[in-house]
Coordinates of C-alpha atoms and ligand atoms in Angstrom, one line a residue:
X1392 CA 62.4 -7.0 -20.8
X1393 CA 65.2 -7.9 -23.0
X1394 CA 67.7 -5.5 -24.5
X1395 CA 65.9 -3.7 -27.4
X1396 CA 67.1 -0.4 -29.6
X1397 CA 65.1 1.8 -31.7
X1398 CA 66.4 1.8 -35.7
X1399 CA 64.5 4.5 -37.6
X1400 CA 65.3 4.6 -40.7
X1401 CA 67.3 1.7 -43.2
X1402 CA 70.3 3.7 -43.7
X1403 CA 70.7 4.6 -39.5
X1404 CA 74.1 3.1 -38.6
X1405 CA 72.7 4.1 -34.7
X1406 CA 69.8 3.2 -33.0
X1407 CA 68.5 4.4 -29.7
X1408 CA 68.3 2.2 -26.3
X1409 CA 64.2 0.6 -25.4
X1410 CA 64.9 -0.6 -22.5
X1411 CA 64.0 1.6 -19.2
X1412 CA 66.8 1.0 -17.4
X1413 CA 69.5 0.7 -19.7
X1414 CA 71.5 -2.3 -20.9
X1415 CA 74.5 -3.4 -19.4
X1416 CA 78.0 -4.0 -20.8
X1417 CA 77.9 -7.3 -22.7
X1418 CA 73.9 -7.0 -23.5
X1419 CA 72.9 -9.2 -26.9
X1420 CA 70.3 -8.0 -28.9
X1421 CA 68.2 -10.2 -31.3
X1422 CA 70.4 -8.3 -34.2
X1423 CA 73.4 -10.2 -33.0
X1424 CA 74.8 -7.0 -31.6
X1425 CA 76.3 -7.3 -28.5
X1426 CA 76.5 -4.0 -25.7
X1427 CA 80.2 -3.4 -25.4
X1428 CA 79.4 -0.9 -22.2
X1429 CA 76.4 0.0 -20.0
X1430 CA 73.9 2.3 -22.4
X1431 CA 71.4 4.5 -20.7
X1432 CA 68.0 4.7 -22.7
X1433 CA 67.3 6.5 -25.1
X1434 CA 70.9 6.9 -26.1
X1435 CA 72.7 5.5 -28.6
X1436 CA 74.5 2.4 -29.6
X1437 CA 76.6 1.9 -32.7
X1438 CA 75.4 -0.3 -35.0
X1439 CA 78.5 -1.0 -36.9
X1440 CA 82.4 0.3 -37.1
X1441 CA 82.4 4.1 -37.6
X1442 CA 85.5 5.0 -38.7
X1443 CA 87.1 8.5 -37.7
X1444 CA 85.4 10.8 -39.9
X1445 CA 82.4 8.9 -40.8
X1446 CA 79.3 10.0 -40.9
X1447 CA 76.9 9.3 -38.2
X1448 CA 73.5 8.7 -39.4
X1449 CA 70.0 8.4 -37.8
X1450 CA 66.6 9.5 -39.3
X1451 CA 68.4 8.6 -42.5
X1452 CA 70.2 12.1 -42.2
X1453 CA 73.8 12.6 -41.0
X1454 CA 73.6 13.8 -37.8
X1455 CA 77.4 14.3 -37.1
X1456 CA 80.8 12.9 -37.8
X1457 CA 82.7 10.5 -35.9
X1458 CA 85.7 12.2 -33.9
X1459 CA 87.8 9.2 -33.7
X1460 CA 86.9 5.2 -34.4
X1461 CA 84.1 3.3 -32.7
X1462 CA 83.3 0.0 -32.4
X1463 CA 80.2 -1.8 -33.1
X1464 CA 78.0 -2.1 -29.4
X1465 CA 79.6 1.2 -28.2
X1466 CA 77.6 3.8 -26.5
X1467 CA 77.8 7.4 -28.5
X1468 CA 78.1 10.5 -26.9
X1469 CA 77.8 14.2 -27.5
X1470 CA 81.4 14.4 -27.7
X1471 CA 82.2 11.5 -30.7
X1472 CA 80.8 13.8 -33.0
X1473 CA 80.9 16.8 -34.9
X1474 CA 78.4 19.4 -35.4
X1475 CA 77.4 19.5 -39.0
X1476 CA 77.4 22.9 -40.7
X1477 CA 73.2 23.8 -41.0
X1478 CA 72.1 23.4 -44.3
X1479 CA 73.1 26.0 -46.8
X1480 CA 70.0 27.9 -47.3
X1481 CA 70.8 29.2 -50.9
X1482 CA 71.0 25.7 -52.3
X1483 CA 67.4 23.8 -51.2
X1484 CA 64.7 22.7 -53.4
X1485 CA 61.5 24.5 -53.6
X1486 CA 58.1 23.0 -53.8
X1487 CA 59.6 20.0 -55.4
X1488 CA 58.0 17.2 -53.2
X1489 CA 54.5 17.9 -52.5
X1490 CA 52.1 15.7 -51.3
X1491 CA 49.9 13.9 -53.3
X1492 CA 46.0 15.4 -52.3
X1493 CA 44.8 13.2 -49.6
X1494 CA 41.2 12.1 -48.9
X1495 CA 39.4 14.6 -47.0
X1496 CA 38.0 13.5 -43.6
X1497 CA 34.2 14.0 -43.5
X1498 CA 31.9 14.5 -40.0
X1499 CA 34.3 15.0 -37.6
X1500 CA 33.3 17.6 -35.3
X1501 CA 33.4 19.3 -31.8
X1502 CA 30.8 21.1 -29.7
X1503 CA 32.3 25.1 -29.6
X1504 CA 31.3 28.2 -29.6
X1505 CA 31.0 30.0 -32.7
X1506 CA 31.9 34.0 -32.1
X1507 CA 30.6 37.4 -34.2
X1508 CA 33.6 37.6 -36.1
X1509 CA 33.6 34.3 -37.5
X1510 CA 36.1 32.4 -34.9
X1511 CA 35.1 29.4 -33.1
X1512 CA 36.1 29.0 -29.3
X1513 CA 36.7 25.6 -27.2
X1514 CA 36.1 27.5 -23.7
X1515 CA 34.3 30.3 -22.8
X1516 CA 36.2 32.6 -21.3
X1517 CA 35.7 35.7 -19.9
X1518 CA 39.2 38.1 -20.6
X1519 CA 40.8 40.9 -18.8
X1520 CA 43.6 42.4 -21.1
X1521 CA 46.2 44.7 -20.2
X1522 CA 48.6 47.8 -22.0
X1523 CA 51.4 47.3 -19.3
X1524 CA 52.4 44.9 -17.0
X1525 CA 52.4 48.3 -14.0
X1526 CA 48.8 46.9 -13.9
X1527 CA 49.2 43.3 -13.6
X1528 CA 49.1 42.3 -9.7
X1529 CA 46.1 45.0 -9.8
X1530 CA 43.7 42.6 -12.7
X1531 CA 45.4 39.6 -10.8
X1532 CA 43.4 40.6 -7.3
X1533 CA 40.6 41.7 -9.6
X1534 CA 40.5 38.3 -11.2
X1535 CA 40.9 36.6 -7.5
X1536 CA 37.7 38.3 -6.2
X1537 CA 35.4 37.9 -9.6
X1538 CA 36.5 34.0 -9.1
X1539 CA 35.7 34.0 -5.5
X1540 CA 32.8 36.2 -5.3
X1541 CA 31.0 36.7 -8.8
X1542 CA 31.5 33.9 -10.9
X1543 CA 29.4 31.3 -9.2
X1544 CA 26.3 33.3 -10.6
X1545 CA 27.1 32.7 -14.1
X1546 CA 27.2 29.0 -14.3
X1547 CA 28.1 28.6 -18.3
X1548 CA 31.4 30.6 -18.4
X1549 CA 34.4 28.4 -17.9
X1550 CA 36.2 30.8 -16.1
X1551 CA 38.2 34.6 -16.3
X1552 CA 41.9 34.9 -17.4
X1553 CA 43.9 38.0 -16.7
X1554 CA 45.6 38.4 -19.7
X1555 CA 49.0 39.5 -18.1
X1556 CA 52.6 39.7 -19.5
X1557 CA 55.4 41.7 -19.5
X1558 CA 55.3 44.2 -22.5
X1559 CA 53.7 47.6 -22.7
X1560 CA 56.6 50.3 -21.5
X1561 CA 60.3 50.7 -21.3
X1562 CA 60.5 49.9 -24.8
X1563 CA 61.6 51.4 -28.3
X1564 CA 57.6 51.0 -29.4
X1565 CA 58.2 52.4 -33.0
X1566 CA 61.4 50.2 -33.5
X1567 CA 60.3 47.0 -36.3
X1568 CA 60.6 44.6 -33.6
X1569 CA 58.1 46.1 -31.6
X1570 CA 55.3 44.8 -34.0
X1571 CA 55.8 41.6 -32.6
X1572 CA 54.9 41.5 -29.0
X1573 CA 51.9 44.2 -30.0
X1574 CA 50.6 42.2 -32.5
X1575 CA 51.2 39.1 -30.7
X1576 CA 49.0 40.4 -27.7
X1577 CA 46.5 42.1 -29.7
X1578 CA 45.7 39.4 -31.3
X1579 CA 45.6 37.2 -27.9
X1580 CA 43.4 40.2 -26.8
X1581 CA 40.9 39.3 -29.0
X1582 CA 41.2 35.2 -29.0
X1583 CA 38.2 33.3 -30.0
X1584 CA 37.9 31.5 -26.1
X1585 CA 37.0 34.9 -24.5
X1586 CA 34.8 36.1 -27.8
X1587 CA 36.9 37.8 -29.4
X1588 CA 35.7 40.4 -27.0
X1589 CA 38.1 42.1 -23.9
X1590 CA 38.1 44.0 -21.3
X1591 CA 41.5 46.3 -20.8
X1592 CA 42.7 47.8 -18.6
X1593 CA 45.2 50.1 -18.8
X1594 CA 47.3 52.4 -16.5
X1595 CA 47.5 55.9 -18.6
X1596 CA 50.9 56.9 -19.2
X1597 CA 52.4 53.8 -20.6
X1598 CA 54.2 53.9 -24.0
X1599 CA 51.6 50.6 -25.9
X1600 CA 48.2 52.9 -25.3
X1601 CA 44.9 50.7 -25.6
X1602 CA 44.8 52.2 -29.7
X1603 CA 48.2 50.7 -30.3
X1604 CA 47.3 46.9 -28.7
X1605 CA 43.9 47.0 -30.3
X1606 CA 43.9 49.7 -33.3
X1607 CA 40.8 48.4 -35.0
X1608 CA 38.6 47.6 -32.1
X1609 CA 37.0 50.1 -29.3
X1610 CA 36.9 48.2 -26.2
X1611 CA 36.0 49.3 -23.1
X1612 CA 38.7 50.5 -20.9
X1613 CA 39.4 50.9 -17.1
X1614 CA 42.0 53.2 -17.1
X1615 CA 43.7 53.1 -13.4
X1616 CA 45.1 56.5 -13.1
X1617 CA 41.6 58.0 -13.7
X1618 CA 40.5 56.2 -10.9
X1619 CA 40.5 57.0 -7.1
X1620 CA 42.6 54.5 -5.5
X1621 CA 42.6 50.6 -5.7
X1622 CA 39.3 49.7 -4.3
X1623 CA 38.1 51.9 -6.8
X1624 CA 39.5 50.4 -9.3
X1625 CA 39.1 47.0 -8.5
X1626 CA 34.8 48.1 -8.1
X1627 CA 35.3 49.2 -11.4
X1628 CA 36.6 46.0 -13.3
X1629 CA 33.9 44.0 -11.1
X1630 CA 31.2 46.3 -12.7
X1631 CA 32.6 45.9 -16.0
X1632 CA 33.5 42.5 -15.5
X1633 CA 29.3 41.4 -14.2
X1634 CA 28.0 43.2 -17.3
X1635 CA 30.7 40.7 -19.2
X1636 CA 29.9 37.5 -17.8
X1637 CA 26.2 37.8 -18.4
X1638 CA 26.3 38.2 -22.1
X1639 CA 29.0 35.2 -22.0
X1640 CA 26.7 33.2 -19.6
X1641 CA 24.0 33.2 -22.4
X1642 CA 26.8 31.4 -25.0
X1643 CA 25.9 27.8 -25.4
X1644 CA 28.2 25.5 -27.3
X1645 CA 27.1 24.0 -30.7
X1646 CA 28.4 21.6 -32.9
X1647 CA 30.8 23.1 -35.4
X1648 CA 33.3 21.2 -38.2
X1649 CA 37.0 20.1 -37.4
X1650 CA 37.8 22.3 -39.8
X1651 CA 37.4 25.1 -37.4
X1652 CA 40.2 23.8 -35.0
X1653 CA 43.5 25.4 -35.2
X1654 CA 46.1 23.6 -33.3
X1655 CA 49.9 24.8 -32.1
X1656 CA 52.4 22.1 -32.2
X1657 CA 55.1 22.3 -30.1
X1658 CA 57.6 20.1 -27.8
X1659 CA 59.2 21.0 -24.6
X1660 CA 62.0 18.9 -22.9
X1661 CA 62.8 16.8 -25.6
X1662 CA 64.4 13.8 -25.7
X1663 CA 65.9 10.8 -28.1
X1664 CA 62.6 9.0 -28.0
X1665 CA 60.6 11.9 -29.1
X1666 CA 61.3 11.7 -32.5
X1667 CA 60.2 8.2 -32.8
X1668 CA 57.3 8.3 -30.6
X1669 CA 55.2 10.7 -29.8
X1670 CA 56.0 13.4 -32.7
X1671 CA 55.1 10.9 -35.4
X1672 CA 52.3 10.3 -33.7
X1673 CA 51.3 14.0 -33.3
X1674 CA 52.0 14.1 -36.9
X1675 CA 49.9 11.1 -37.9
X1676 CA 47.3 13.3 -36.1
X1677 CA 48.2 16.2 -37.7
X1678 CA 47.3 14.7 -41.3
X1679 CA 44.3 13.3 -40.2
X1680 CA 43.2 17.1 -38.3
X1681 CA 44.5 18.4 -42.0
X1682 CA 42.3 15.8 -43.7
X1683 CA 39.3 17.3 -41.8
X1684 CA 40.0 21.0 -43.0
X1685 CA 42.1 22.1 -39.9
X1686 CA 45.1 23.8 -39.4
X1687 CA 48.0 23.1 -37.5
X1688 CA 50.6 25.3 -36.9
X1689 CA 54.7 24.0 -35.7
X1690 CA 56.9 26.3 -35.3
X1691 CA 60.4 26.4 -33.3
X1692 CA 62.5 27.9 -35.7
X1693 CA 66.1 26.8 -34.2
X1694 CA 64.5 22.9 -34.2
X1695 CA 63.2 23.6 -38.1
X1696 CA 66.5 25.3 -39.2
X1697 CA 68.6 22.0 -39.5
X1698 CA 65.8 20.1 -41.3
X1699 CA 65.1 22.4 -43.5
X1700 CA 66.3 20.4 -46.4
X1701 CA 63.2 18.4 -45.6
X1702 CA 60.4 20.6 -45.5
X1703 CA 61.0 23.7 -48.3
X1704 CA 60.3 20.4 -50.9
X1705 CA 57.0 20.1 -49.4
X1706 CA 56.0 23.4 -49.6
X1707 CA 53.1 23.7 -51.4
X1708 CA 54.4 26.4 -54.3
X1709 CA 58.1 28.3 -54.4
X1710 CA 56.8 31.4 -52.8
X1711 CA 55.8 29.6 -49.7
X1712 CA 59.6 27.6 -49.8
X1713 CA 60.9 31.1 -50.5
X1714 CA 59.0 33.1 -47.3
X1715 CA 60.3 29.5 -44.8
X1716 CA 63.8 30.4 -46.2
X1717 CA 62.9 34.0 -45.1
X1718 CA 62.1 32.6 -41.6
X1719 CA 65.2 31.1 -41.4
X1720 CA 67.4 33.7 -42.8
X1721 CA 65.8 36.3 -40.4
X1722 CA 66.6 33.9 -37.2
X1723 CA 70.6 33.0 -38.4
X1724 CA 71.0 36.9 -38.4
X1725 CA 68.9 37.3 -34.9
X1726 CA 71.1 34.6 -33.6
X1727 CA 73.9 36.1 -34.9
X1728 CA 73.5 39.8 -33.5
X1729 CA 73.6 38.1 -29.9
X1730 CA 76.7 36.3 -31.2
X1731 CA 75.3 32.9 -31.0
X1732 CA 73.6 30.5 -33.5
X1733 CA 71.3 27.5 -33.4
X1734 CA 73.1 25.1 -31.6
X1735 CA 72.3 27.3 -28.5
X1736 CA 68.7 25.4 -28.7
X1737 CA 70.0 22.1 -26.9
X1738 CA 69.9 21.4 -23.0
X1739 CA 71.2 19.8 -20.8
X1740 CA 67.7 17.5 -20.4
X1741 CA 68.0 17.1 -24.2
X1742 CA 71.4 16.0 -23.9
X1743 CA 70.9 14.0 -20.8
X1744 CA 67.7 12.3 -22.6
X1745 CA 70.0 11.2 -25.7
X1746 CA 69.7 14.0 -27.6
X1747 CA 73.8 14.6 -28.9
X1748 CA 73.2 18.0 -30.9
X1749 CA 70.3 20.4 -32.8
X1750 CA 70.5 18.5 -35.9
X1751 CA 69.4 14.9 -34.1
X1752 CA 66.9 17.3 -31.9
X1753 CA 65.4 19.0 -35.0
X1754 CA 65.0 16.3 -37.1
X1755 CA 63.1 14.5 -33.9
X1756 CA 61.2 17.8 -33.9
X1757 CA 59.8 18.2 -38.0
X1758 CA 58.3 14.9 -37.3
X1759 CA 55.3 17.0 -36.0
X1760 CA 54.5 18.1 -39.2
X1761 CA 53.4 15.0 -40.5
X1762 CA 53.9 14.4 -44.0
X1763 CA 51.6 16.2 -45.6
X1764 CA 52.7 19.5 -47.5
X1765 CA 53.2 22.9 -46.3
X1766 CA 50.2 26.0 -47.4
X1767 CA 51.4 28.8 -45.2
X1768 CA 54.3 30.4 -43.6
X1769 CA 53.8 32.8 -41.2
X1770 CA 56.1 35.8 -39.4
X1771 CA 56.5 36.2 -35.9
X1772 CA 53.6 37.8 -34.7
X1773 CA 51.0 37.2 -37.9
X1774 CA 48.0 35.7 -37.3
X1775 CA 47.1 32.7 -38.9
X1776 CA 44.0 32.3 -40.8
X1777 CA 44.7 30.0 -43.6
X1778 CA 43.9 26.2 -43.4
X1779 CA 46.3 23.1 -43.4
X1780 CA 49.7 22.7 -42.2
X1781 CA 51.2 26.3 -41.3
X1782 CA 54.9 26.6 -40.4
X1783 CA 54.2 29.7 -37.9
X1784 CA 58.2 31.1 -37.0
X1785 CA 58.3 31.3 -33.3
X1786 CA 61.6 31.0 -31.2
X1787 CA 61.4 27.1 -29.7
X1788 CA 61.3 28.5 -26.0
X1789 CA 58.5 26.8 -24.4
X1790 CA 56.8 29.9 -23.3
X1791 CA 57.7 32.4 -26.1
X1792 CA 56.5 29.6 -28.3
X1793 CA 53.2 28.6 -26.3
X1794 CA 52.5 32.2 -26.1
X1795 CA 53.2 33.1 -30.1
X1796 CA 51.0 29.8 -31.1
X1797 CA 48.3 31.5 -28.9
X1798 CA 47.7 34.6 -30.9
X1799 CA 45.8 31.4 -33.4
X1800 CA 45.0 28.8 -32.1
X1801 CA 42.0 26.7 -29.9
X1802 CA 44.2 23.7 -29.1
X1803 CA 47.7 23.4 -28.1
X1804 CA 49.6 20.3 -28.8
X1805 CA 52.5 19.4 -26.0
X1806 CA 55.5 16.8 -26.4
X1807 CA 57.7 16.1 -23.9
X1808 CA 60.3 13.2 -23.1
X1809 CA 62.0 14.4 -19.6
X1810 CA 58.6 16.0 -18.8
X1811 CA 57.4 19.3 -18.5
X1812 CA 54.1 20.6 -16.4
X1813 CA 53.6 22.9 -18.9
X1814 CA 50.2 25.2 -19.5
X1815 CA 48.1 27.8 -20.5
X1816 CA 45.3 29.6 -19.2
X1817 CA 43.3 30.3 -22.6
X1818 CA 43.5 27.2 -24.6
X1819 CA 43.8 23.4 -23.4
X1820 CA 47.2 22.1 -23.3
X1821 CA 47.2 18.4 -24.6
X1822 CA 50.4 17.0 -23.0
X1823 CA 52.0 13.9 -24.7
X1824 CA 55.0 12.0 -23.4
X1825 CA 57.6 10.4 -25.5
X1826 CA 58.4 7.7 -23.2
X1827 CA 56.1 5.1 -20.7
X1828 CA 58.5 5.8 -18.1
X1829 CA 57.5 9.4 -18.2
X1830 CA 53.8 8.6 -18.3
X1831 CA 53.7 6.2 -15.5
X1832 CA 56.2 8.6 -13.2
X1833 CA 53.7 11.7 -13.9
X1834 CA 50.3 9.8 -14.3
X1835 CA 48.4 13.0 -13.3
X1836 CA 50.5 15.8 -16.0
X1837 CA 50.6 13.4 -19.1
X1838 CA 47.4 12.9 -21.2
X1839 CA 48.4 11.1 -23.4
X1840 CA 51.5 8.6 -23.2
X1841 CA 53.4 7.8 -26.8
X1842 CA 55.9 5.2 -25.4
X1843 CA 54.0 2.4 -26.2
X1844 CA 55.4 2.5 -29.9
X1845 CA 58.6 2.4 -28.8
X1846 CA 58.2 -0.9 -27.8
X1847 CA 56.1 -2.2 -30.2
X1848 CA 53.2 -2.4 -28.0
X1849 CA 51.3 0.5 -30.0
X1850 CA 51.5 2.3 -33.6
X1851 CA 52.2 5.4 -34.6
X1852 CA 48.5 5.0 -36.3
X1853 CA 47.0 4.4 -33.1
X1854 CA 48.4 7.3 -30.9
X1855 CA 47.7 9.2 -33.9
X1856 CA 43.9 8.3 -33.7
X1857 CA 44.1 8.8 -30.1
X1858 CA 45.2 12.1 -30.2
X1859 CA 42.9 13.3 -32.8
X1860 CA 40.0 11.8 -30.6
X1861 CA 41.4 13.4 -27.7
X1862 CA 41.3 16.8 -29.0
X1863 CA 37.7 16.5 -30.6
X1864 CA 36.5 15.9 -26.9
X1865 CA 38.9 18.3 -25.3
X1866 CA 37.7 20.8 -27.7
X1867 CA 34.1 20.0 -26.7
X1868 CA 34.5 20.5 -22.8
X1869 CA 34.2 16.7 -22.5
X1870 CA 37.5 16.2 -21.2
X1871 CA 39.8 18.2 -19.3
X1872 CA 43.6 18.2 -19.7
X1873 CA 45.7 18.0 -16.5
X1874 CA 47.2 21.3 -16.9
X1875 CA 43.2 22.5 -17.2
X1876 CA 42.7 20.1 -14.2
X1877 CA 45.6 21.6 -11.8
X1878 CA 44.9 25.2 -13.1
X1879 CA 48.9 25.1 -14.4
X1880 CA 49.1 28.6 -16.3
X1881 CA 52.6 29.4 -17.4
X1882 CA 53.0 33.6 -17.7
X1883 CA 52.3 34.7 -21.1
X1884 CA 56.2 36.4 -22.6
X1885 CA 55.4 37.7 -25.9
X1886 CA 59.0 37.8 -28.4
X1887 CA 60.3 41.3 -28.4
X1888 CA 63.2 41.1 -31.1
X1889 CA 63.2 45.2 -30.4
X1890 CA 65.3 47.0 -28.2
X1891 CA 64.1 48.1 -24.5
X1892 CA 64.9 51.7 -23.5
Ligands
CA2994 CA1 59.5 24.4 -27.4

């Protein structure tokens, strides 16, 4: 292959390495630009003579400044540049850019299950909630032996999902942070791939009581410490459990609009590529799932926060562009009680897959949210309802994220460029790579492989179809994702911004 780069946007005076391996010192490109050292893909080459001081631009924004001179062919590192400042958040424009209304997709649909209260499920799931994580190893050997032993008779659920995590006790429960986590699992407790309807068990002396997870429902609990001993216990969630699975075995899946599909974007080990790959593509999809009445959710506040310049124009009115500034504002003062602030995000996989800072990172990242404009902001914690594109605030940490995006949606949306075997137990995980080399070294974790645009070989438009096909059958049964295939469920760790006792 010869030596190819990656320019984004007209103004870009850097572009990011093609090639798999590299391109040595001295490498021409068909610009005329010659290498001036060896460049590692997906890192960056100069395009012209930054002088010290100058800004360094890709994605048509300035990602940095240049510390001292560079040449023209030179290979740029995390430490040429400067950290910008983050957009000032007193001085954006709100609502100023919005879309133009965009032709609504008609017929596309997927074969769910439509629940009592009015969800719609793409599995069906039977779900075994818990107060307190004392009782988790107990529901994980009750889960073992209803997989082993019971399930077999009840040939149309999909399978049984402790619903396991870390909250519940040794925490201020009436502090304001503590609505998070409980309203985060109350509403997984009652997610639309288990029908809305739990079982819970709980262990009777810890501080998030059944009421307090789930205060408008009355489920039926299995309280351990009125039981005598384990086995008992464990006979008890079996019972509970059987009388479950048969009302779930009678569910049949029928053919419901794409409108009912709400889908979490986020991206986990990121790299230079995935900006120009597979999250335009996930956001060409996302239009199009938009288009059909959906709605997709990104979140990720620390890889929104330096973008945000981009995204409160295309917020659908100012109140909307006023609660994402909200968002933001809350996070800076989080960040800032831990002494820290968003530049904290970055790793070293991002850094070692091109990535020099958060601002190249998070403008990489927005390019999941399409282009269409934004109808909803939700808090930490707040379930989302409304249609369209949804900025929902979660923290960008795979999990915390993953496990926020839960509390809403039927399809989860993965991007990755140094790879990640991410997944969850309630909700297919679509994973898509940013790079071929990434696709072809993990042929059985990657659905879906983005890299292909890179090189010119696919479009952004055809990955985006791709995707948006992929999820209609995922969301039917009719395909698995790998993560479904392997069984690969990462713990659940709900966001507790309140303080533990
Ligand atoms: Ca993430």
């Amino acid at each position: 292959m010869k030596p190819l780069y990656v320019k984004v946007h007209p103004r870009d005076n850097v572009a990011i390495i093609v090639n798999a391996e590299g391109v040595p010192s001295g490498a021409a490109f068909d610009s005329g630009l010659h290498a001036t050292e060896n460049i590692p893909q997906s890192h960056k080459v100069t395009l012209t003579t930054l002088e010290k001081g100058a800004p360094i631009i890709r994605y048509g924004e300035v990602i940095g400044h240049a510390l001292d001179e560079i040449g023209p062919g030179r290979w740029v590192r995390e430490d040429m540049l400067s950290l910008p400042q983050a957009p000032p958040l007193d001085q954006l424009s709100l609502a100023t850019r919005t879309a133009p209304p965009q032709e609504t997709l008609e017929g596309y649909t997927f074969e769910g299950f439509r629940n009592t209260d009015g969800s719609c499920g793409t599995r069906n799931l039977l779900g075994i909630t818990t107060t307190v994580q004392c009782v988790a190893p107990t529901v994980d050997y009750a889960v073992r032996k209803i997989e082993t032993e019971i399930l077999s008779r009840y040939p149309n659920v999909d399978g049984v999902v402790g619903i396991t995590h870390s909250y519940g006790c040794g925490v201020a429960i009436d502090a304001p942070g503590a609505k998070v986590p409980i309203a985060t699992l109350g509403h997984i407790s009652r997610h639309a791939n288990i029908a809305g309807d739990p079982l819970v068990v709980s262990l009777g002396c810890e501080k998030m009581q059944p009421s307090r997870l789930l205060p408008f429902f009355e489920p039926n609990v299995i309280r351990l410490q009125d039981n005598l001993g384990f086995q008992a216990t464990i006979a008890a969630i079996c019972e509970q459990a059987e009388k479950r699975l048969a009302i779930l075995d009678q569910r049949r899946r029928t053919t419901i609009p794409a409108s009912e599909l709400n889908v979490g974007l986020q991206c986990g080990g990121s790299d230079a590529f995935s900006g120009v790959t597979c999250n335009p593509a996930v956001g060409y999809a996302a239009d199009l799932l938009v288009r059909a009445g959906a709605t997709l959710m990104f979140s990720e506040v620390t890889e929104v926060r330096d973008a945000i310049h981009l995204l409160t124009p295309r917020c659908a009115d100012e109140a909307t562009a006023r609660k994402l500034i909200e968002e933001m504002h809350w996070y800076d003062e989080y960040l800032a009680r831990g002494y820290s602030d968003r530049a904290a995000n970055t790793t070293p996989g991002n850094k070692r897959g091109g990535l020099a800072n958060i601002v190249e990172k998070a403008l990489g990242s927005v390019a999941k949210a399409g282009s269409g404009t934004i109808h909803h902001v939700a808090s930490h914690g707040e379930k989302v309802t409304a249609k369209g594109l949804v900025f929902a605030a979660t923290p960008a940490s795979d999990f915390i994220c993953g496990t926020q995006q839960l509390a809403s949606m039927n399809m989860h949306v993965f991007t990755t460029g140094e790879g990640s075997p991410y997944g969850l137990a309630m909700v297919p995980v679509v994973k898509v790579s940013s790079r071929t080399a990434l696709a072809e070294k993990w042929p059985d974790l990657i659905d879906i492989n983005a890299g292909a645009i890179a090189t010119g070989q696919a479009t952004i438009e055809d990955v985006g179809w791709q995707l948006f096909q992929y999820l209609l059958d995922s969301a039917s049964g009719r395909k698995k994702t790998w993560a479904e295939r392997w069984r690969l469920h990462n713990a659940l760790a709900p966001f507790n911004p309140g303080p533990v006792t």
